Short mmCIF file of C-alpha atoms and ligand atoms in Angstrom, two decimals:
data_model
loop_
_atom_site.label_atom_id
_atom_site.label_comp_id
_atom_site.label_asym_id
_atom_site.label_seq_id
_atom_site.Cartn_x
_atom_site.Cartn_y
_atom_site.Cartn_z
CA UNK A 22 76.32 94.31 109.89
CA UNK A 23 78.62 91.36 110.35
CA UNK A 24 75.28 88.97 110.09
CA UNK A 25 75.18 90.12 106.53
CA UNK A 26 78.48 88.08 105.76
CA UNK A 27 78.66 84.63 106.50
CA UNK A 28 82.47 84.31 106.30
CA UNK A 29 82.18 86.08 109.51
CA UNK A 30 79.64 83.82 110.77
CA UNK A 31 81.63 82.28 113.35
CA UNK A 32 83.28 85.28 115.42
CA UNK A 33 86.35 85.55 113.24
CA UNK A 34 88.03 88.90 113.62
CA UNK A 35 89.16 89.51 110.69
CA UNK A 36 91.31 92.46 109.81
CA UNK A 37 92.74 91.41 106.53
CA UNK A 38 90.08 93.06 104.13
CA UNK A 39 92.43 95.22 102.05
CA UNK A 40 93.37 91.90 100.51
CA UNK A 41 89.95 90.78 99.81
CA UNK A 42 86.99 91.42 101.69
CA UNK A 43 84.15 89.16 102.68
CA UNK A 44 81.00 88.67 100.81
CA UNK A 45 77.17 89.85 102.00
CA UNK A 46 74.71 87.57 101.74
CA UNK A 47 72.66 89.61 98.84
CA UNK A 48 76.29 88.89 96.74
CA UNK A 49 76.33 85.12 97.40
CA UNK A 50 72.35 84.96 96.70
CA UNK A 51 72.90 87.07 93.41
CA UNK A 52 76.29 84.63 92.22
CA UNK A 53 74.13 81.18 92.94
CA UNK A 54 70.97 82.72 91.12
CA UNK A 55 73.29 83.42 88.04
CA UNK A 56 75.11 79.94 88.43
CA UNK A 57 71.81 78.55 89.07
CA UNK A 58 68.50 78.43 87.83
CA UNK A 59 69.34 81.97 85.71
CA UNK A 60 72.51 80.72 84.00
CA UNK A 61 73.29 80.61 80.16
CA UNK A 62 75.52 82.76 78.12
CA UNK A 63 75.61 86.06 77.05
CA UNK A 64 75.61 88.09 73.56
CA UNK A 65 75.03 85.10 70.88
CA UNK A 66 72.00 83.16 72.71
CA UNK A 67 69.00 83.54 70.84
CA UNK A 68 66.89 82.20 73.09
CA UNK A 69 65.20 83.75 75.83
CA UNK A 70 67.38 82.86 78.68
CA UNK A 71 70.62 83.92 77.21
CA UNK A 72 68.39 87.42 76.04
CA UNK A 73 67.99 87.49 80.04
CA UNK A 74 71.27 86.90 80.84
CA UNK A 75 73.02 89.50 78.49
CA UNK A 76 70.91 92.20 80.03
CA UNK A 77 71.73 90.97 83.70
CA UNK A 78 75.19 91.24 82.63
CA UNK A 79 75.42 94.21 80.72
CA UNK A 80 73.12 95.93 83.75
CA UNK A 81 75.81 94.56 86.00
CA UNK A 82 78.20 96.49 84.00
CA UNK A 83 76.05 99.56 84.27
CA UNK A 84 75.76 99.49 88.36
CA UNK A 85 79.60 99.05 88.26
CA UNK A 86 80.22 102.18 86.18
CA UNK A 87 77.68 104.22 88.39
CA UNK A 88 79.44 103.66 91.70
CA UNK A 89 82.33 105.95 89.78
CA UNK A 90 80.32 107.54 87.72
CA UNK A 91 81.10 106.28 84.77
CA UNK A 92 78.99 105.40 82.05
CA UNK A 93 78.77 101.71 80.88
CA UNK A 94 79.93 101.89 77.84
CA UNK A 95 83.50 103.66 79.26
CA UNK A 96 84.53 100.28 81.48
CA UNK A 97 86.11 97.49 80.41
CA UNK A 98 85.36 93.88 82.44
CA UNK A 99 88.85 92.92 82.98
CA UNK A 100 90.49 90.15 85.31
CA UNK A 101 90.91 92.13 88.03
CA UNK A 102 93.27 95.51 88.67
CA UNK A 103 96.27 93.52 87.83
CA UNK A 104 94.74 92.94 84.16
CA UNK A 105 93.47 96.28 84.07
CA UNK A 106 96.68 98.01 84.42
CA UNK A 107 98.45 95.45 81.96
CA UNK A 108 95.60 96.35 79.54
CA UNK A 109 96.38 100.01 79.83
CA UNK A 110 99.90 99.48 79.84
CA UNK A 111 100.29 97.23 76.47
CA UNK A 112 97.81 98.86 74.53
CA UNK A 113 98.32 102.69 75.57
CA UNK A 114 99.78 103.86 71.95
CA UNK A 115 101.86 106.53 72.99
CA UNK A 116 104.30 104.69 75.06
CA UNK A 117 107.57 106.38 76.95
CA UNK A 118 107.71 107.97 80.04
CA UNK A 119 105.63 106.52 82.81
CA UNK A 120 105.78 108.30 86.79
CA UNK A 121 104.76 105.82 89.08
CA UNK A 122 105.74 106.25 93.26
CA UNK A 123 107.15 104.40 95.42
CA UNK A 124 104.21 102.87 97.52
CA UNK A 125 102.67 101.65 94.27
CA UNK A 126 101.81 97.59 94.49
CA UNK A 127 103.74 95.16 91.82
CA UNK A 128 100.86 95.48 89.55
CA UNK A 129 101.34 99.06 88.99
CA UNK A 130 104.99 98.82 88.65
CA UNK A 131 105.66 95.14 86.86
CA UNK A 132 103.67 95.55 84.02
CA UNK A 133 104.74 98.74 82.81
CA UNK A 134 107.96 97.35 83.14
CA UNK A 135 107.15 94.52 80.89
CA UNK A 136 105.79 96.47 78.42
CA UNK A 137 108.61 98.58 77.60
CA UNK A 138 107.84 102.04 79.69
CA UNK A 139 110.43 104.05 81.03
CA UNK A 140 109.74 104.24 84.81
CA UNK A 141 110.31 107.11 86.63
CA UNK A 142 109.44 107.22 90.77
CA UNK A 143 108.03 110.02 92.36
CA UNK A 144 109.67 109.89 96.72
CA UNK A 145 107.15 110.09 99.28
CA UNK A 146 106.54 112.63 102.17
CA UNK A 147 107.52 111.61 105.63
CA UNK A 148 104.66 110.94 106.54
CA UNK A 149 104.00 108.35 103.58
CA UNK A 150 102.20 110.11 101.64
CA UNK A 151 103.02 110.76 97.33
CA UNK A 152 104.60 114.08 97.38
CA UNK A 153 103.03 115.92 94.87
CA UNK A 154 105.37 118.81 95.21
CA UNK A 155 108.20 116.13 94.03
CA UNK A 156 105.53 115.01 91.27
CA UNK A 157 105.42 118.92 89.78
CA UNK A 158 108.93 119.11 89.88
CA UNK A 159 109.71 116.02 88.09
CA UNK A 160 106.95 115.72 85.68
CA UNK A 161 108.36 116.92 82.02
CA UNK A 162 106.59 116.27 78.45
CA UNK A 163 108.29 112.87 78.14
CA UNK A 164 105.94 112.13 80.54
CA UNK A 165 102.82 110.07 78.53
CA UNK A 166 101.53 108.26 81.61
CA UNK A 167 101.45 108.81 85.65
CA UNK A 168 100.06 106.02 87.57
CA UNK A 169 99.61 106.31 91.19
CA UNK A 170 97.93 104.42 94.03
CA UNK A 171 94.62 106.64 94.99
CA UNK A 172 94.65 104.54 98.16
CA UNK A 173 98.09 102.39 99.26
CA UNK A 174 97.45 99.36 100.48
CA UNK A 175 100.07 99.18 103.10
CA UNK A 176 99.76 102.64 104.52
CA UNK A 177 96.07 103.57 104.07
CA UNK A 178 97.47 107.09 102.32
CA UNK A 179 94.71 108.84 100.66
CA UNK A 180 96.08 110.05 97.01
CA UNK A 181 95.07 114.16 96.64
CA UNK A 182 94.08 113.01 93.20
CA UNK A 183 92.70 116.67 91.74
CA UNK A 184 96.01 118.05 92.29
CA UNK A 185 97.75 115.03 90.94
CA UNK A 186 95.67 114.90 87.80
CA UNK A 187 95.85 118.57 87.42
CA UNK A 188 100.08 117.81 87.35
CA UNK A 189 99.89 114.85 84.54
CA UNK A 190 98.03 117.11 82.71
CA UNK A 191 99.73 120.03 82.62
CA UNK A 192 102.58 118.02 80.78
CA UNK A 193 100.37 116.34 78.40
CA UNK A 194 100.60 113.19 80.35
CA UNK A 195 97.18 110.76 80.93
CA UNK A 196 96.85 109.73 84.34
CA UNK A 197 95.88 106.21 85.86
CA UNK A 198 94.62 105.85 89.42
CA UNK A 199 95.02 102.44 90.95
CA UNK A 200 91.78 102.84 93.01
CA UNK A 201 91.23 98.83 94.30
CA UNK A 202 92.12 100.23 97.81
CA UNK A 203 89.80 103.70 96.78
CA UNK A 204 86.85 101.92 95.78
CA UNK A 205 85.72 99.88 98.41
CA UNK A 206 86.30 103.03 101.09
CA UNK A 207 86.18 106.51 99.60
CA UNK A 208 83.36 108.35 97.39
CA UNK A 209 84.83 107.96 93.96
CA UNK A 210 83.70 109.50 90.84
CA UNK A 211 85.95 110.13 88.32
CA UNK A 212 84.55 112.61 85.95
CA UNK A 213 84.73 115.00 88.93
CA UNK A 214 88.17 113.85 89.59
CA UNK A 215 89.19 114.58 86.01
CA UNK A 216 91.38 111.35 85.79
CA UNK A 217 91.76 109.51 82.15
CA UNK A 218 92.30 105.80 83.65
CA UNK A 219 90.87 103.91 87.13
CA UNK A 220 91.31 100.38 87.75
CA UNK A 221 90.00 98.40 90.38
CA UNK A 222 89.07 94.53 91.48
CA UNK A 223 85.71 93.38 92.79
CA UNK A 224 86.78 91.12 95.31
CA UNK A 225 88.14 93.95 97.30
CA UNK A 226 84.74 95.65 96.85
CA UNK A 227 82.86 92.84 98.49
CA UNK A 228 82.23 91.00 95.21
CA UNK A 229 83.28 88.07 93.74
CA UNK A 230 87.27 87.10 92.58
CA UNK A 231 88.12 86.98 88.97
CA UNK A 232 86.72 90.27 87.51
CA UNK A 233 87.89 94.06 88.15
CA UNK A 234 87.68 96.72 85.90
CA UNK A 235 89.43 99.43 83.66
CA UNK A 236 87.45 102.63 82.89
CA UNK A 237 89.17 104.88 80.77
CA UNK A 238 87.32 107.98 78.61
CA UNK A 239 86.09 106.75 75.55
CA UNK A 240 87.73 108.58 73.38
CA UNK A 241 91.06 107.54 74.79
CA UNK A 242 89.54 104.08 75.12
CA UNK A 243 88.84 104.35 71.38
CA UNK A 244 92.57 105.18 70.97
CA UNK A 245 93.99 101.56 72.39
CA UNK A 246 94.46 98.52 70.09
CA UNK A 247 92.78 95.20 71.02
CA UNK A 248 95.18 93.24 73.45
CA UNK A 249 94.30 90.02 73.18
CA UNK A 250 92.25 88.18 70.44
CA UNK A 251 89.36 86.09 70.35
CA UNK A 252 85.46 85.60 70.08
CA UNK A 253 83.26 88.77 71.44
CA UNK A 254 85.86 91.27 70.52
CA UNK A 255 85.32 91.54 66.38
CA UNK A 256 83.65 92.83 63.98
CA UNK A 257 84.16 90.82 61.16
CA UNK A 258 86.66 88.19 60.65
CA UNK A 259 88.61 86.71 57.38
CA UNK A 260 92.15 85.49 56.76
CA UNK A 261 92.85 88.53 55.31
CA UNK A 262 92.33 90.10 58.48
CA UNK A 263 90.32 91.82 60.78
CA UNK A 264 88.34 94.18 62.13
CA UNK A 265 87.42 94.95 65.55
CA UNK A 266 84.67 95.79 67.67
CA UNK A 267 84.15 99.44 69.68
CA UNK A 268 85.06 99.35 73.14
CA UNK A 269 84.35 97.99 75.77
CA UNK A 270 83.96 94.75 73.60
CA UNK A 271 87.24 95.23 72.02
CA UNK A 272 89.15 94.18 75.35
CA UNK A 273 86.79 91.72 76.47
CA UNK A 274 87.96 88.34 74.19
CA UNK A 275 86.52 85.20 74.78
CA UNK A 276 83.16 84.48 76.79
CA UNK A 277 83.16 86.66 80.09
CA UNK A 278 82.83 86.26 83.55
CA UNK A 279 79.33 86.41 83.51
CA UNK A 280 78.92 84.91 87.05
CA UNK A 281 81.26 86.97 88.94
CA UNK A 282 80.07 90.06 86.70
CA UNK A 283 76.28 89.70 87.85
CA UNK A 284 77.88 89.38 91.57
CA UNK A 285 80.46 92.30 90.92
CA UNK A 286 77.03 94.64 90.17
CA UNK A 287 74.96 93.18 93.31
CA UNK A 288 78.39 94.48 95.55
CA UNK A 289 78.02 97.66 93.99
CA UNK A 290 74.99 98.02 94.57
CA UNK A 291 75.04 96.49 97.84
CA UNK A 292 77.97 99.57 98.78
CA UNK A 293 76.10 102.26 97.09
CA UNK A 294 73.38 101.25 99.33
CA UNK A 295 74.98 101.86 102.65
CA UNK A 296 77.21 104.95 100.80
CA UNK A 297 80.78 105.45 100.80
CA UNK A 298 80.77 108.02 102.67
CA UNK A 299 79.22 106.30 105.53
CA UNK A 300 81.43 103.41 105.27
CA UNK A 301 84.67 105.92 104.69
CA UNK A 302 83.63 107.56 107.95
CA UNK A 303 83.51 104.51 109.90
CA UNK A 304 86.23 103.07 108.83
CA UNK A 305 88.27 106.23 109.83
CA UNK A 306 86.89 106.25 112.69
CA UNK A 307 88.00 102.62 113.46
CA UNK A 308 91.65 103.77 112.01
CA UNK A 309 91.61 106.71 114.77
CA UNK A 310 90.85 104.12 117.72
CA UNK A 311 93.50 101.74 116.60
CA UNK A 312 95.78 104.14 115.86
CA UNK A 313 95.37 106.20 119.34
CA UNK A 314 95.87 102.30 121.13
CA UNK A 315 99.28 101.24 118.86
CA UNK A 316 100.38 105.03 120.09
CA UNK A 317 99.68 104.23 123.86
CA UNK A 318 102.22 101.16 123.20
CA UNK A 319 106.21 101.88 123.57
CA UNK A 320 106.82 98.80 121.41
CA UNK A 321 105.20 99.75 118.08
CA UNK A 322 105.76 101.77 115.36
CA UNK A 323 103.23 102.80 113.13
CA UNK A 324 103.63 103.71 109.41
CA UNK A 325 101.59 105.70 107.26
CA UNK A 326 100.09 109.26 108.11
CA UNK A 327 97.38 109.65 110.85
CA UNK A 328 94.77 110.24 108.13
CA UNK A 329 94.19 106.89 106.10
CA UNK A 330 91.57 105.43 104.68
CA UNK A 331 90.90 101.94 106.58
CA UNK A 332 94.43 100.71 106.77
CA UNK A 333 96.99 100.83 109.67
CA UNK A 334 100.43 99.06 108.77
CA UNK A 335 102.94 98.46 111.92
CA UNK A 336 105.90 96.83 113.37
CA UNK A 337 106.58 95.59 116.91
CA UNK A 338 109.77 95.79 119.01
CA UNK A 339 112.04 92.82 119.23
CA UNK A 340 108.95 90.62 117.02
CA UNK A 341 108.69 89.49 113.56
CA UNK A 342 105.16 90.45 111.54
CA UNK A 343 105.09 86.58 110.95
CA UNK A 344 105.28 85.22 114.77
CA UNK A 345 102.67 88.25 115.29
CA UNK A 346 100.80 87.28 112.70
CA UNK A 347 100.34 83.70 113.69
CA UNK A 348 100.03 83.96 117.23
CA UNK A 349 97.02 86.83 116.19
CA UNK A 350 95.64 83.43 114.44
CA UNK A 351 95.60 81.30 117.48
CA UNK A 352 93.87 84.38 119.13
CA UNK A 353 91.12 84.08 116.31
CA UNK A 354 92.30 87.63 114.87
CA UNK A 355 93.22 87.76 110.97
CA UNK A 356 95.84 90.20 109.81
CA UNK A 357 98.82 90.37 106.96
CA UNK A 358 101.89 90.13 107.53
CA UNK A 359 104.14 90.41 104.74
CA UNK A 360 105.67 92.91 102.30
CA UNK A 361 102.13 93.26 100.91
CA UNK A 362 103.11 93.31 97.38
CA UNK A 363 104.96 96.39 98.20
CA UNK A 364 108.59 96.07 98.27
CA UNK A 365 109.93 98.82 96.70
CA UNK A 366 107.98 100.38 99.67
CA UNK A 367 109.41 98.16 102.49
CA UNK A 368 112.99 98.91 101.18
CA UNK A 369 111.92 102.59 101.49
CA UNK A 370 110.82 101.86 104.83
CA UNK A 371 113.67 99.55 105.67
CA UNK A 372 111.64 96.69 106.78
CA UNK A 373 111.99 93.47 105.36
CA UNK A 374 107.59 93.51 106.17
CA UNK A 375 104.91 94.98 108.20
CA UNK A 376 101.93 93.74 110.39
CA UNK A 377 98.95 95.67 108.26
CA UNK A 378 95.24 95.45 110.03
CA UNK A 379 92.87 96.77 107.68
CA UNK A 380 88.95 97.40 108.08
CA UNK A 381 85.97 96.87 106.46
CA UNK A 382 82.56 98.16 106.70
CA UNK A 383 81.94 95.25 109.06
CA UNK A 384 84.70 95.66 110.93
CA UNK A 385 84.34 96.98 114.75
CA UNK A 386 85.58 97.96 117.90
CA UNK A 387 85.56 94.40 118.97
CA UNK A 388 87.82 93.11 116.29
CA UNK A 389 90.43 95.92 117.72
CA UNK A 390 89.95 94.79 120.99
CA UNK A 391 90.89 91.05 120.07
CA UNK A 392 93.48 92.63 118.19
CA UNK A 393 95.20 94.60 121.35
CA UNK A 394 94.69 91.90 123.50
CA UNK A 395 96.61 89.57 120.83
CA UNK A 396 99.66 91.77 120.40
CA UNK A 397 99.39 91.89 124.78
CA UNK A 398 99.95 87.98 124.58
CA UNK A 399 102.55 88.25 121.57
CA UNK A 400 104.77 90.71 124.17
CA UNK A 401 104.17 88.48 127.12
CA UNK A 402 105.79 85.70 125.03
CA UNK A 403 108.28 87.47 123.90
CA UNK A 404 109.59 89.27 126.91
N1 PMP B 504 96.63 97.74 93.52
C1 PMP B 504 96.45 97.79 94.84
C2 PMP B 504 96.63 99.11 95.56
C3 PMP B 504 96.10 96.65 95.54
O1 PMP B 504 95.91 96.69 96.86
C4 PMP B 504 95.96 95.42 94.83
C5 PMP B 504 95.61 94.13 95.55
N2 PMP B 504 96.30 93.94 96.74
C6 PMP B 504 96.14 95.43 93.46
C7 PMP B 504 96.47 96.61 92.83
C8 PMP B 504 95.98 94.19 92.63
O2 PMP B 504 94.66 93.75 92.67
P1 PMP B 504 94.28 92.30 92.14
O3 PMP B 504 95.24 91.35 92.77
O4 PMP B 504 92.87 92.12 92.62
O5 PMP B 504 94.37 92.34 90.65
#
């Protein structure tokens, strides 16, 4: 698996793929063919290679719905999850109450913040997991939005995301998930899931940076004002004013990512492929072993519940996640160190930051090994 990826060409161990993952081959080959020898732009070409390249890019669109399945015309090409949940949370039009937890990431706390929400914060369990019981008892009709990690990036917790949707709903409420972490390592399909909103980023899915996505049901997509203005997303345009086009087009101003859309569709495709399932299972597995060695230590503590999806977050006796982290480096092993974008979550853990390995579907029993024998050499140093 790792030849597939030449980032990892050279041995690396890397362990840092909940921040961005590393790209296949087929990915790469699919970007330089669209940068290449395919490129032009998309919607207003009448010529034959910009005909070509619309359908490569609304096709890309299509493969990207699928592996949630979604239909194409429900997601929205965004910047990335960040812009995704800004979209939602400007241009929802029935703003007030929004429950969020407390092991969301800044981007789904900030901009619903910024755009004038009211935001309430469901407590965890102990183990680190969203309480839902806590959700039900808090959630009230005020309640328009809840927005909640379906995967957390620090702790690996796995969102029950039926129940949770069933709880927004019950109060009236729409419900985003935050599914970057979901995407990349769990099944996902969110008509069986019953959720209004998901938004996730392709870079974390093994496809290029600078493109993500919202999906949202169309007629709730059909609901939300244009956000920001531009070519691509009108219908017809005077000084008197304007009209706008039907979603998805209505949130997509200005001439798209075509390039890193064509290579966000070849990583779906390229994960459908080998099945989320499959690469959920392994990945677990992988979780388990590392998990079961940290244990075996007396100077570590691990966060997060024993059940998480690809991510194990930890802190060592007597060491900071930093000196770990860069003595790891010397040792050829990648992983974060850092309050991960998380630190309403480290001051509920009260750590200023954690050491956080994370897998991907390349990852293996060798990169845990390197890891172990790392944090050995990080102990001897520090007595
Ligand atoms: N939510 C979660 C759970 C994340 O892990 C991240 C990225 N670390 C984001 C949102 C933001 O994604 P991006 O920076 O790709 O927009």
């Amino acid at each position: 698996m790792k030849g597939e990826f030449p980032g990892l060409a050279d041995g690396w161990h890397y362990l840092d793929s909940a921040a961005t993952a590393q790209k296949p081959q087929v990915v790469i080959d699919a970007v330089t063919r669209a940068m290449g020898g395919d490129y032009a732009t998309v919607h207003r070409g009448v010529y034959a290679r910009s005909a070509n390249m619309t359908l490569a890019f609304e096709a890309a669109r299509t493969k990207v719905a699928a592996l949630i399945g979604a239909p194409a015309e429900e997601l929205v090409f965004t910047r990335g999850a960040t812009e995704a949940i800004n979209l939602l949370a400007y241009s929802w039009p029935d703003k007030g109450r929004v429950l969020l937890s407390t092991l969301e990431h800044h981007s789904n706390i900030v901009p619903w913040q910024l755009a004038g929400w009211q935001v309430d914060v469901c407590p965890l369990t102990a183990d680190g997991r969203i309480d839902l019981d806590a959700a039900e008892a808090m959630l009230t009709p005020d309640h328009k939005m809840v927005a909640f990690a379906h995967v957390s990036n620090v702790l690996g917790s796995m969102l029950d995301a039926e129940r949770a949707v069933a709880l927004a709903h019950r109060v009236g409420a729409k419900i985003l998930l935050d599914g970057c972490q979901a995407v990349a390592r769990l099944p996902v399909d969110v008509a069986a899931l019953g959720c209004d909103f998901y938004a996730f980023s392709s870079h974390k899915l093994y496809g290029p940076t600078g493109i993500g996505a919202l999906w949202g049901r169309a007629e709730l997509l059909d609901r939300m004002a244009p956000w920001q203005g531009g070519g691509a997303m009108i219908e017809r345009v005077t000084f008197a004013g304007s009209t706008f086009a039907p979603p998805p087009q209505r949130f997509e101003a200005g001439t798209p990512a075509i390039i890193e859309a064509i290579g966000f569709g070849a990583a779906a495709d390229y994960v459908r492929a080998i099945g989320l399932q499959a690469i959920h299972d392994h990945e677990a597995a992988l979780v388990a072993e590392l998990r079961a060695a940290l244990r075996a230590r007396n100077d570590i503590i691990l966060f997060g519940p024993e059940e998480s999806a690809g991510i194990v977050s930890f802190a060592m006796d007597g060491v900071h996640p930093h000196d770990l982290g860069t003595i790891l480096d010397e040792e050829g092993v990648a992983i974060r160190a850092g309050h991960h974008c998380a630190q309403p979550l480290m001051d509920h853990l009260g750590v200023p930051a954690t050491a956080r390995a994370s897998f991907g579907l390349y990852s293996d029993s060798e990169d845990i090994a390197a890891l172990l024998r790392g944090i050995e050499r990080t102990r001897r140093i520090f007595g």
